[in-house]
Coordinates of C-alpha atoms in Angstrom, one line a residue:
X1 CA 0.0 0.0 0.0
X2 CA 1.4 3.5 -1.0
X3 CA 2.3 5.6 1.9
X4 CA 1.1 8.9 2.7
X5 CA 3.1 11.8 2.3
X6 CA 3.2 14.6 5.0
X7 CA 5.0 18.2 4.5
X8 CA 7.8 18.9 7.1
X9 CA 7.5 23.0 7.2
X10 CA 10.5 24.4 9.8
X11 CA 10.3 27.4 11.3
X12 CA 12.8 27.6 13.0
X13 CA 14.4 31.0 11.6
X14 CA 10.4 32.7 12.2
X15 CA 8.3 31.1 15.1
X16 CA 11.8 29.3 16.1
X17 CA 13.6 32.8 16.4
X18 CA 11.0 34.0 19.3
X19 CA 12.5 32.2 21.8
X20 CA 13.6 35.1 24.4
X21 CA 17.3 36.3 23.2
X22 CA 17.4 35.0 20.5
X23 CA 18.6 36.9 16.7
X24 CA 20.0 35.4 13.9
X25 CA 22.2 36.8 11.8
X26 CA 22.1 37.0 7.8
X27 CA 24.6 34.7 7.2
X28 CA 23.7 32.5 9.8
X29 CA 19.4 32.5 8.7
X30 CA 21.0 31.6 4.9
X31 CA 23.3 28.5 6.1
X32 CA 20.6 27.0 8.3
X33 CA 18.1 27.3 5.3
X34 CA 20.7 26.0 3.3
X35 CA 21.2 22.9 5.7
X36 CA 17.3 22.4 6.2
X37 CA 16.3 21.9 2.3
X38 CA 19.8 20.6 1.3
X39 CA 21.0 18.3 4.0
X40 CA 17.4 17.7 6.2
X41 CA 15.7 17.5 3.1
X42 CA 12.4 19.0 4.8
X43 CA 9.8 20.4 2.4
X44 CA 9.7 24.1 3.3
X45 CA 10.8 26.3 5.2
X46 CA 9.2 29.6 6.9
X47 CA 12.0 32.2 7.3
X48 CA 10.7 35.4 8.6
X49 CA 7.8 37.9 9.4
X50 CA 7.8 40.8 7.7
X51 CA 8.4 44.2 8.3
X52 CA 9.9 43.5 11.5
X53 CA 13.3 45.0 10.8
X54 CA 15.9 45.7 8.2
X55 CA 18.1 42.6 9.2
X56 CA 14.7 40.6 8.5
X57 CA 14.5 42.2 5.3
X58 CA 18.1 41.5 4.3
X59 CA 18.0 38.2 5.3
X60 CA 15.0 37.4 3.1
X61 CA 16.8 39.1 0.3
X62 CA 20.3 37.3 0.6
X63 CA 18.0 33.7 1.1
X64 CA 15.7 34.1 -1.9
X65 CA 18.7 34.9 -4.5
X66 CA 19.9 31.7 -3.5
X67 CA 17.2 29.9 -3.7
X68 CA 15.7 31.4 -6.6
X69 CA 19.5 30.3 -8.0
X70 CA 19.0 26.1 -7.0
X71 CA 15.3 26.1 -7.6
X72 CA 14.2 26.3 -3.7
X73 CA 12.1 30.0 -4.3
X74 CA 8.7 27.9 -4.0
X75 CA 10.1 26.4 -0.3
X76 CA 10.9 29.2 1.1
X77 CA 8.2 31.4 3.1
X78 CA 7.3 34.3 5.1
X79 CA 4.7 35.2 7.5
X80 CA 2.3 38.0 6.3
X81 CA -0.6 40.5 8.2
X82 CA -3.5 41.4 6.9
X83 CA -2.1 45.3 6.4
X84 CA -3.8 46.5 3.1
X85 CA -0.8 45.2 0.9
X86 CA 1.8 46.6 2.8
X87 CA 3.6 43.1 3.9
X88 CA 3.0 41.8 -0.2
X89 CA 5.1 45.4 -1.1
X90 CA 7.8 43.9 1.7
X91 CA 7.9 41.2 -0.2
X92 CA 7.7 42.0 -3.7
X93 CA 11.3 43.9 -2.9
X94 CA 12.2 40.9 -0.9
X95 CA 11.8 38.4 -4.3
X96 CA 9.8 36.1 -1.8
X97 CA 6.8 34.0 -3.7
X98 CA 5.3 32.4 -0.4
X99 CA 3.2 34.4 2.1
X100 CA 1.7 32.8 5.0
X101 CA -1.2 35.0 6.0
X102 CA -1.8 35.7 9.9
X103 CA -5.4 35.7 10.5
X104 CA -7.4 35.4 13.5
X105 CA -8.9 31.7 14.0
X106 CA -10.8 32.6 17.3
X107 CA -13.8 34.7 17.7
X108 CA -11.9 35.7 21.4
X109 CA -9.3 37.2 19.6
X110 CA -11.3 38.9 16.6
X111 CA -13.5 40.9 19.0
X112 CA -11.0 41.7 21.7
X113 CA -7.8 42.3 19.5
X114 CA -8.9 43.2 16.2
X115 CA -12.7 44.9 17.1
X116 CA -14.2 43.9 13.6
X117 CA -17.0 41.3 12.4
X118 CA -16.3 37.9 11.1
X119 CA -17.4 39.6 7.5
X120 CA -15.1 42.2 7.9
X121 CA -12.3 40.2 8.8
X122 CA -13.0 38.0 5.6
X123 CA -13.5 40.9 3.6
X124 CA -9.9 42.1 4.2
X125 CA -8.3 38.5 3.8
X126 CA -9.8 38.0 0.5
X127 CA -8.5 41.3 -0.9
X128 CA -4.9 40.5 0.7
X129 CA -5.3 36.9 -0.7
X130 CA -6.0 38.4 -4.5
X131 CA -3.7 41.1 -4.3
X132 CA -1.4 38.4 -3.5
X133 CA -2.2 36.4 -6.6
X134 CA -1.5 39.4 -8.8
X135 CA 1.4 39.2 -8.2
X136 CA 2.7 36.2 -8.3
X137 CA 2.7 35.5 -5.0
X138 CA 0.8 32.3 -3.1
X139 CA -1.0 32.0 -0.2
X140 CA -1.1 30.1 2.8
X141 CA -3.5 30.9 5.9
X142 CA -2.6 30.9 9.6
X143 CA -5.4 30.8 11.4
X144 CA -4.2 31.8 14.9
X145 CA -5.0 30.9 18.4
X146 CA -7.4 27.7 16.6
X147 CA -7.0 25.7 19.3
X148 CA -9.1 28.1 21.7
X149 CA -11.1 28.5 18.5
X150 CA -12.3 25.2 18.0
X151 CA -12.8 25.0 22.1
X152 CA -14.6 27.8 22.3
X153 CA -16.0 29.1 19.1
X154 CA -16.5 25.9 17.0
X155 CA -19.0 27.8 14.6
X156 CA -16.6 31.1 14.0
X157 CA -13.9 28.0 13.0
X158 CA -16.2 26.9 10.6
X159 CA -17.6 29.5 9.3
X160 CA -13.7 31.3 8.5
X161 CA -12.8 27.6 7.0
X162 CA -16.1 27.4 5.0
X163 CA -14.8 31.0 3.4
X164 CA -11.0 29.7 3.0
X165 CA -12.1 26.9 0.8
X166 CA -13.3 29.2 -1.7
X167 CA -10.3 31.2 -2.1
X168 CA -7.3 31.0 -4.4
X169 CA -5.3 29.5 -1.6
X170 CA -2.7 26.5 -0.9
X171 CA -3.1 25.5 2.1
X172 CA -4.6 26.3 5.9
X173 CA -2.1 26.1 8.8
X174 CA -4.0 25.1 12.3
X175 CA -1.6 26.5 14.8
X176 CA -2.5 25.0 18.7
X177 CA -1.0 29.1 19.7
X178 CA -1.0 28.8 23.1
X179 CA -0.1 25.3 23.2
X180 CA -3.1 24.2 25.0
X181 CA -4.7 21.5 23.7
X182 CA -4.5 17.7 24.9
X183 CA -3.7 14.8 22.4
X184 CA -7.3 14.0 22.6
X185 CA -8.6 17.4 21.9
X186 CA -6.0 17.6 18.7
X187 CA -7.4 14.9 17.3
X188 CA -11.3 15.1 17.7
X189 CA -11.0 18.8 16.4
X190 CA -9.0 17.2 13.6
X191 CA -11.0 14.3 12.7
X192 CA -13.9 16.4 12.5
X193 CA -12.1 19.3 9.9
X194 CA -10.8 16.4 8.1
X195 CA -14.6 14.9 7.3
X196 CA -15.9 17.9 6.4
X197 CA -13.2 19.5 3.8
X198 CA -11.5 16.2 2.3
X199 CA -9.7 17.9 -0.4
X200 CA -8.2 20.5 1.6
X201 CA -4.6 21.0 2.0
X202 CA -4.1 21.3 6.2
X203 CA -1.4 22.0 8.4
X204 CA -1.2 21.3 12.4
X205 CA 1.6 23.7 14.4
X206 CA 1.8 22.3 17.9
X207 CA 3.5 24.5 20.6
X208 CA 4.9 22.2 23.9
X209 CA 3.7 24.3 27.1
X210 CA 2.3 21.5 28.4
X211 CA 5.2 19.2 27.1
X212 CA 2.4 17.9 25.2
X213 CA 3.6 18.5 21.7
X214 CA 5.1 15.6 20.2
X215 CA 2.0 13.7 21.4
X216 CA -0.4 16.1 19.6
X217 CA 1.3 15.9 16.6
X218 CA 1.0 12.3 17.4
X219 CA -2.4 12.7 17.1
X220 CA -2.6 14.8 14.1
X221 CA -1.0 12.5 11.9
X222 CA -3.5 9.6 13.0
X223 CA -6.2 12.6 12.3
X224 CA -4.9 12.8 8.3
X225 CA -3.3 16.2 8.3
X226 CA -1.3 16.8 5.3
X227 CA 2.1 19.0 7.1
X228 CA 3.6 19.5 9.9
X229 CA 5.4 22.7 11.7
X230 CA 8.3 22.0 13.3
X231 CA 11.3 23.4 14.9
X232 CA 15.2 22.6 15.7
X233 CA 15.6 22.0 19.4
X234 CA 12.3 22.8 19.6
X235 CA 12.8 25.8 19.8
X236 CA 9.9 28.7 19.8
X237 CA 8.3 31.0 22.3
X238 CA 7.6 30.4 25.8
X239 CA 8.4 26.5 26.3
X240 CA 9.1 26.0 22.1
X241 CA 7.2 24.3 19.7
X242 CA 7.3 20.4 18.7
X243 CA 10.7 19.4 18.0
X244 CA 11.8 18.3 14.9
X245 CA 14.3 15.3 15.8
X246 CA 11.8 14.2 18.4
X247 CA 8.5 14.0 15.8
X248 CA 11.1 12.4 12.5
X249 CA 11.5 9.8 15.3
X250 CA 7.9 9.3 16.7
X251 CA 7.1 9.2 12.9
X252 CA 9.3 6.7 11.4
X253 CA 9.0 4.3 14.2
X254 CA 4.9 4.5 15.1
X255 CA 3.4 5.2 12.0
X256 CA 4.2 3.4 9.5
X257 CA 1.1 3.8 6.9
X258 CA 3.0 8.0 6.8
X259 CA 6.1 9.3 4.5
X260 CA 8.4 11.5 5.0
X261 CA 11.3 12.9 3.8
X262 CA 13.8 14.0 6.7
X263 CA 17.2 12.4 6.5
X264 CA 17.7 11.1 10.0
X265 CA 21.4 11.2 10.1
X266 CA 21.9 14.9 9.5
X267 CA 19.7 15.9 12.1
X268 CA 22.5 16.1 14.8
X269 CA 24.8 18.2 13.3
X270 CA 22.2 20.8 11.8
X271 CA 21.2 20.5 15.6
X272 CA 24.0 21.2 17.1
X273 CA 24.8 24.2 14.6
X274 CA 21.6 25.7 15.8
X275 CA 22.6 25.1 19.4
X276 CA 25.7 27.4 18.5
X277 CA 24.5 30.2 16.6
X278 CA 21.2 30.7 18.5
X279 CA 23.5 30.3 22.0
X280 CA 20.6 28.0 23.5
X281 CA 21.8 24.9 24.4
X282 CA 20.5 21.6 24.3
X283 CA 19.1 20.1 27.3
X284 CA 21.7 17.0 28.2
X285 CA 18.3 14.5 28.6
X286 CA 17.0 15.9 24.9
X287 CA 15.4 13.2 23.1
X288 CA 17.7 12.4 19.5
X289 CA 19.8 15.2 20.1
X290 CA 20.8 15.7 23.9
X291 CA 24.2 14.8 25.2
X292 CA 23.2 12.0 27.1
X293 CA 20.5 10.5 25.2
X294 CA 22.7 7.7 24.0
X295 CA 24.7 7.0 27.7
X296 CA 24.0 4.4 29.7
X297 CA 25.4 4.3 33.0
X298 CA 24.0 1.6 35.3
X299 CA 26.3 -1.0 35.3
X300 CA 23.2 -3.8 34.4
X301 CA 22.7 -1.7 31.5
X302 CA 26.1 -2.2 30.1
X303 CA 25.8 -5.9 31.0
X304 CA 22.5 -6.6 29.4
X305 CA 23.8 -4.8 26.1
X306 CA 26.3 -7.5 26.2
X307 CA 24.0 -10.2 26.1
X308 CA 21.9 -9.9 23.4
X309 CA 21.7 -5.8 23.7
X310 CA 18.6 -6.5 26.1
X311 CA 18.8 -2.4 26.6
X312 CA 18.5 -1.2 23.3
X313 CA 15.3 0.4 21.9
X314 CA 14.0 1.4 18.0
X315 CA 16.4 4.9 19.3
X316 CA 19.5 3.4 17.6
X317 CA 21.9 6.3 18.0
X318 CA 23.2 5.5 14.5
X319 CA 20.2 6.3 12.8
X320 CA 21.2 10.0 13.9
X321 CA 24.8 9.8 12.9
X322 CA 25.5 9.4 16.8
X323 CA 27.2 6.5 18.9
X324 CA 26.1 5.1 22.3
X325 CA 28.0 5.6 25.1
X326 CA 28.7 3.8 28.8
X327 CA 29.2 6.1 31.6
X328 CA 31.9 5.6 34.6
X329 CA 31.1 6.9 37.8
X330 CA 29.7 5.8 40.9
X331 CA 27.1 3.5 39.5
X332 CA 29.4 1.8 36.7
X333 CA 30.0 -1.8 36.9
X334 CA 32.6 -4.1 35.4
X335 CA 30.6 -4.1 32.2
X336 CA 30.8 -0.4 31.8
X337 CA 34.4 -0.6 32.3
X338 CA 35.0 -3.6 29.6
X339 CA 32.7 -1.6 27.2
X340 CA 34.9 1.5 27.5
X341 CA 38.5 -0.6 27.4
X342 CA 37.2 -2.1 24.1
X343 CA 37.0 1.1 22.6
X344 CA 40.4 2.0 23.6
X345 CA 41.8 -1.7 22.3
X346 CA 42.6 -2.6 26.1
X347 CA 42.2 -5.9 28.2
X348 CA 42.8 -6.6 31.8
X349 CA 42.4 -9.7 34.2
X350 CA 39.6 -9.8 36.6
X351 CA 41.2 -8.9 39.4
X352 CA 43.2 -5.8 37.8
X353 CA 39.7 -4.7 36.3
X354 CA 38.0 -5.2 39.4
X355 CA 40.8 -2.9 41.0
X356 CA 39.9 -0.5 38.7
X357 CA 36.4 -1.1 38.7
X358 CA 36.6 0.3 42.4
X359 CA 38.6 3.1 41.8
X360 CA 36.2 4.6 39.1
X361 CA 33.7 4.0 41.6
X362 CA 35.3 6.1 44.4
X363 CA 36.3 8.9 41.4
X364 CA 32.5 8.9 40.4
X365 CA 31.9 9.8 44.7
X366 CA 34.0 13.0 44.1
X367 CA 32.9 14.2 40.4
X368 CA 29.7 13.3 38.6
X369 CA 31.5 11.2 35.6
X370 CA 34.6 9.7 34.5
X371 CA 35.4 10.0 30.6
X372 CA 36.9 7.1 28.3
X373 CA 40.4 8.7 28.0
X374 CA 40.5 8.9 31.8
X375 CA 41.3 5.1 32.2
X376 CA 44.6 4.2 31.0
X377 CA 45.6 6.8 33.7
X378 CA 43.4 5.1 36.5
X379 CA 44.8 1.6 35.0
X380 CA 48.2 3.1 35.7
X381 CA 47.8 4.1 38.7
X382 CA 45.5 1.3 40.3
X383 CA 48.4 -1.3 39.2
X384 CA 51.2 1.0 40.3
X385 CA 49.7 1.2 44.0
X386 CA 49.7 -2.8 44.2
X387 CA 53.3 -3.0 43.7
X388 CA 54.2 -1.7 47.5
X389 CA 52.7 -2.0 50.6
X390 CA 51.8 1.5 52.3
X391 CA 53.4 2.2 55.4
X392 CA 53.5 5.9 55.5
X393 CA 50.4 7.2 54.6
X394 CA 49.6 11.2 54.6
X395 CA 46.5 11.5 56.9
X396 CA 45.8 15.0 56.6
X397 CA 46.6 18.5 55.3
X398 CA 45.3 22.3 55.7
X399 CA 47.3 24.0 52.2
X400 CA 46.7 27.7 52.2
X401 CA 47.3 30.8 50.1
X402 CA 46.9 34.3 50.9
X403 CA 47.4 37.5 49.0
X404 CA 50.5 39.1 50.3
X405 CA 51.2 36.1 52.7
X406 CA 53.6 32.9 51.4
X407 CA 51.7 29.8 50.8
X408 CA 51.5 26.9 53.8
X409 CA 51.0 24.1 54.6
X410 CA 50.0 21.8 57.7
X411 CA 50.6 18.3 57.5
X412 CA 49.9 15.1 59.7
X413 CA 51.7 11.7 58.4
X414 CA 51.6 8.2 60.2
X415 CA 55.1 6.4 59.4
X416 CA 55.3 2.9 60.3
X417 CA 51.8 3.6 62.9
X418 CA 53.8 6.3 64.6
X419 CA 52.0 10.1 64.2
X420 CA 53.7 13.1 63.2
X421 CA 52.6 16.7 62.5
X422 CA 54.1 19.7 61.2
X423 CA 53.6 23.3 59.2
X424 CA 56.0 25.4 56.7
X425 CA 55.8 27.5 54.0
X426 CA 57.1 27.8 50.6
X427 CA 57.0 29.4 47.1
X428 CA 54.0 27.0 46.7
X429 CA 51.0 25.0 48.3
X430 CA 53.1 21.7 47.3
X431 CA 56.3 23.1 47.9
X432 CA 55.2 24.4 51.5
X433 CA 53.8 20.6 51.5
X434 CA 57.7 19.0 50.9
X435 CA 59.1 21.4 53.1
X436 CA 56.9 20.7 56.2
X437 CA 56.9 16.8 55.2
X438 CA 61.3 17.5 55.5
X439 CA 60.4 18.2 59.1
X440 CA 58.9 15.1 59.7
X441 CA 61.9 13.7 57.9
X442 CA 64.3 15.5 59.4
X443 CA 62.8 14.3 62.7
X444 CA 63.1 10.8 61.9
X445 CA 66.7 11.4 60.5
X446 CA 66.2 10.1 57.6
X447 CA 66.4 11.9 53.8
X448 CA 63.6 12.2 50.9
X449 CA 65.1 12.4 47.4
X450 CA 65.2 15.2 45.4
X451 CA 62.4 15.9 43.0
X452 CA 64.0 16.3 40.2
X453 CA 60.9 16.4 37.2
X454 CA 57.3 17.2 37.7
X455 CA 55.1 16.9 34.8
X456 CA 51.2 17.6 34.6
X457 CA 48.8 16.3 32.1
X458 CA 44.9 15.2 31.5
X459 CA 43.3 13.0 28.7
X460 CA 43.1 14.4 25.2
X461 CA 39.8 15.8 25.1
X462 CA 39.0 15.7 28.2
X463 CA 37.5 19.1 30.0
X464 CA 38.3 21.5 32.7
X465 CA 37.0 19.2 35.2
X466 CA 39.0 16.3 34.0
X467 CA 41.2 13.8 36.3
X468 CA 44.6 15.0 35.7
X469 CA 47.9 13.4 36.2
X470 CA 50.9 14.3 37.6
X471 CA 54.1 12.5 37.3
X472 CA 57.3 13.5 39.9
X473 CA 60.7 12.2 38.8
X474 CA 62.7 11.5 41.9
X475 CA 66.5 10.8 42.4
X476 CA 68.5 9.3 45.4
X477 CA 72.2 8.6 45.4
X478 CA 71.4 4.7 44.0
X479 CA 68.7 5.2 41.2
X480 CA 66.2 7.8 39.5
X481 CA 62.3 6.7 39.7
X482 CA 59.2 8.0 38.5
X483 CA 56.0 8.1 41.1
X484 CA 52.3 9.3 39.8
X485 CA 49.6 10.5 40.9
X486 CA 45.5 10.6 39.8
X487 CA 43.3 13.4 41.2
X488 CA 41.1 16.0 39.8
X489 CA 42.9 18.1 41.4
X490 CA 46.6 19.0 40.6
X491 CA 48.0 19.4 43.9
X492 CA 46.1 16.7 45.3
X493 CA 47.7 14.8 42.5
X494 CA 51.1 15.7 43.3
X495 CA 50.5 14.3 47.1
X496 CA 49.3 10.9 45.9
X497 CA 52.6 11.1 44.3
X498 CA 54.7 11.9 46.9
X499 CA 52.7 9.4 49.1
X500 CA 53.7 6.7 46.7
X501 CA 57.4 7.8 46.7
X502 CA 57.6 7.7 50.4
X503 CA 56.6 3.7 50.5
X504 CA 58.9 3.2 47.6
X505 CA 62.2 4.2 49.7

């Protein structure tokens, strides 16, 4: 059986571009565009409003030369008022060929905002709609705040759409405005518009205040609407519209008797572009697109993906051009840990990975995750501590640093069970740390070795927050040895180095 087509409209760059702080720039309006009808593949795309400003107007301008150049000038559109002509002059100059007529879809709004008669109201649209036509220009009609419309006014609704059907038009959009409506609601009110004008070209533009949007449009499709308004990131106004990513995947997966054209795999990175120019970024538990969407971090996730992938879902991150992901932290398991060291081309016996497994773990206590590059240096480390037995541990330390004061450091270290404290300074919080730990030395009479290389690095790739690494060369009269030490923290790091050094001799 042939599948039915739906129209993916974004507007992104119009209703998209209202969420608060928000402005895109010329260039940026004409790559997005560019990316939505040449990599997305969606159907149209609604650009602007007119005459809101002369950035809008350039925009419009730069966009329409190059799509009247690859043969996109019929996809691209811009919303229109009912102004006696003067958004048609707008965009006469502009070379745009689409309008998308703002009109008032509930009797609410015509008698409080605009103060006219349903005739009235018609009256004007029809001239705007032929002056339109005259030149050259078609017409699609929003018919706002519908949704409160069809609650509350049913017979206005019907009355406006039993006057659109007789005009020289393309096709109605039903925008849910105030993004009230239930999935229940969506689809009774469009069942019913459905019956009654078969042959008419329908739109459904959902808004998520509720978080109800996807769902709607859910419903919408089920109801037989011919297109859909969507947005990147969903964003939009308030709480956004629908999100694109979020309906191409409620689409594809639940109803299958519907077409459409969206190439799942570019959705990502034309999301993620969006995310930069626009400056709002994507919530980390955003379905498709979000950072962790594609993570799993319980360990008995990671282990039931190894047995027959018994935590998978229809979500494959591939379809999106993405790749899943196992957390390590506090809740990993071994699983996790295997998952992760199979990327990276590494094995380990159980009892060296259950080492590690524990000291990921404890990590994941002090910081929320540990990354991939992160464990050849807690592999490192963890085997390096089970060479030696610890007989001087470092208990405690207060390291402080004052402006106009030198750096110190308090320090209490148990040697062989036996106590000692003691406090210097020094041109640094670690080197006020070696010189009050020389005390302790000193008092034992015996000597530490000189420190003669101290190196610091983190993972490639790895962030700010990211376990670092310190490595302290060390040199006694007999031999030259290397000690390291893990921590988020660099100084920190350079005590479990020292600690290590001071079991080695």
């Amino acid at each position: 059986m042939e599948r039915r087509k739906i129209e993916i409209m974004d507007t992104t760059l119009r209703d998209g571009e209202q969420t608060s702080g928000v402005s895109f720039s010329v260039s940026e309006k004409l790559t997005i565009t560019q990316l939505l009808l040449e990599e997305l593949n969606v159907d149209r795309v609604e650009i602007a409003s007119a005459r809101v400003s002369d950035g809008e107007f350039k925009a419009v301008e730069a966009i329409l030369t190059w799509a009247e150049a690859n043969g996109y000038a019929d996809k691209i559109e811009v919303l229109t008022f009912v102004d006696n002509g003067v958004s048609i002059d707008w965009m006469l100059k502009t070379g745009a060929k689409v309008q998308n007529l703002l009109t008032k879809g509930s009797l609410n709004h015509l008698i409080h905002q605009l103060k006219k008669t349903a005739e009235q109201h018609f009256t004007e649209i029809a001239q705007v709609i032929a002056l339109a036509e005259s030149k050259g220009i078609a017409t699609n009609v929003y018919l706002e705040d519908w949704s409160n419309g069809m609650r509350h006014s049913p017979e206005y609704v019907f009355e406006f759409l039993d006057f659109l059907v007789t005009q020289p038009i393309k096709r109605i959009l039903l925008p849910d405005t105030l993004g009230v409506l239930t999935p229940a609601e969506t689809a009774d009110f469009l069942k019913k518009i459905r019956l009654k004008y078969p042959e008419t070209h329908f739109d459904y533009h959902a808004h998520n205040d509720y978080d109800l949007g996807t769902a709607n449009v859910l419903e919408a499709v089920k109801a037989g609407v011919n297109g859909l308004h969507l947005t990147v990131n969903g964003m939009g106004e308030r709480a956004g519209n629908a999100a694109l990513a979020s309906v191409v995947a409620v689409i594809n997966d639940f109803t299958p008797e519907v077409e459409i054209r969206i190439k799942e795999s570019a959705i990502y990175s034309v999301s993620k572009l969006v995310e930069a120019f626009s400056g709002i970024r994507i919530p980390t538990n955003k379905p498709v697109v979000g950072d962790n969407v594609f993570t799993q971090t319980a360990g008995i996730h990671a282990d039931g993906d190894n047995k027959n992938n018994l935590y998978f879902n229809d979500l494959l991150p591939e379809r999106f051009g993405r790749k899943r992901k196992y957390a390590l932290g506090k809740t990993s398991g071994k699983a996790n840990i295997e998952k992760n060291l199979q990327e990276l081309g590494l094995k380990l016996n159980d009892a060296d990975l259950k080492r590690v497994t524990q000291r990921v773990i404890e990590l994941g206590d002090k910081k929320e995750t540990v990354t991939k590059e992160d464990l050849p240096y807690i592999i490192s480390d963890v085997l390096d501590s089970s060479l030696y037995e610890e007989k001087v541990v470092v208990e405690s330390y207060v390291l402080m640093n004052s402006m106009g004061l030198r750096p110190s450091a308090t320090i209490a270290v148990r040697i062989d069970g036996e106590k000692f404290e003691e406090n210097a300074q020094g041109d640094g919080q670690f080197d006020a740390f070696m010189n009050a730990l020389t005390k302790v030395y000193t008092k034992k009479k015996r000597c530490l070795p000189k420190l003669i290389d101290y190196a610091v690095r983190i993972a490639p790739g790895s962030h700010s927050d990211a376990l670092c690494e310190t490595i302290i060369t060390w040199e006694t009269d007999l031999k030259k040895f290397i000690t390291r030490g893990l921590d988020s923290d660099q100084t920190v790091c350079a005590i479990k180095a020292t600690q290590k050094m001071l079991n080695i001799i």
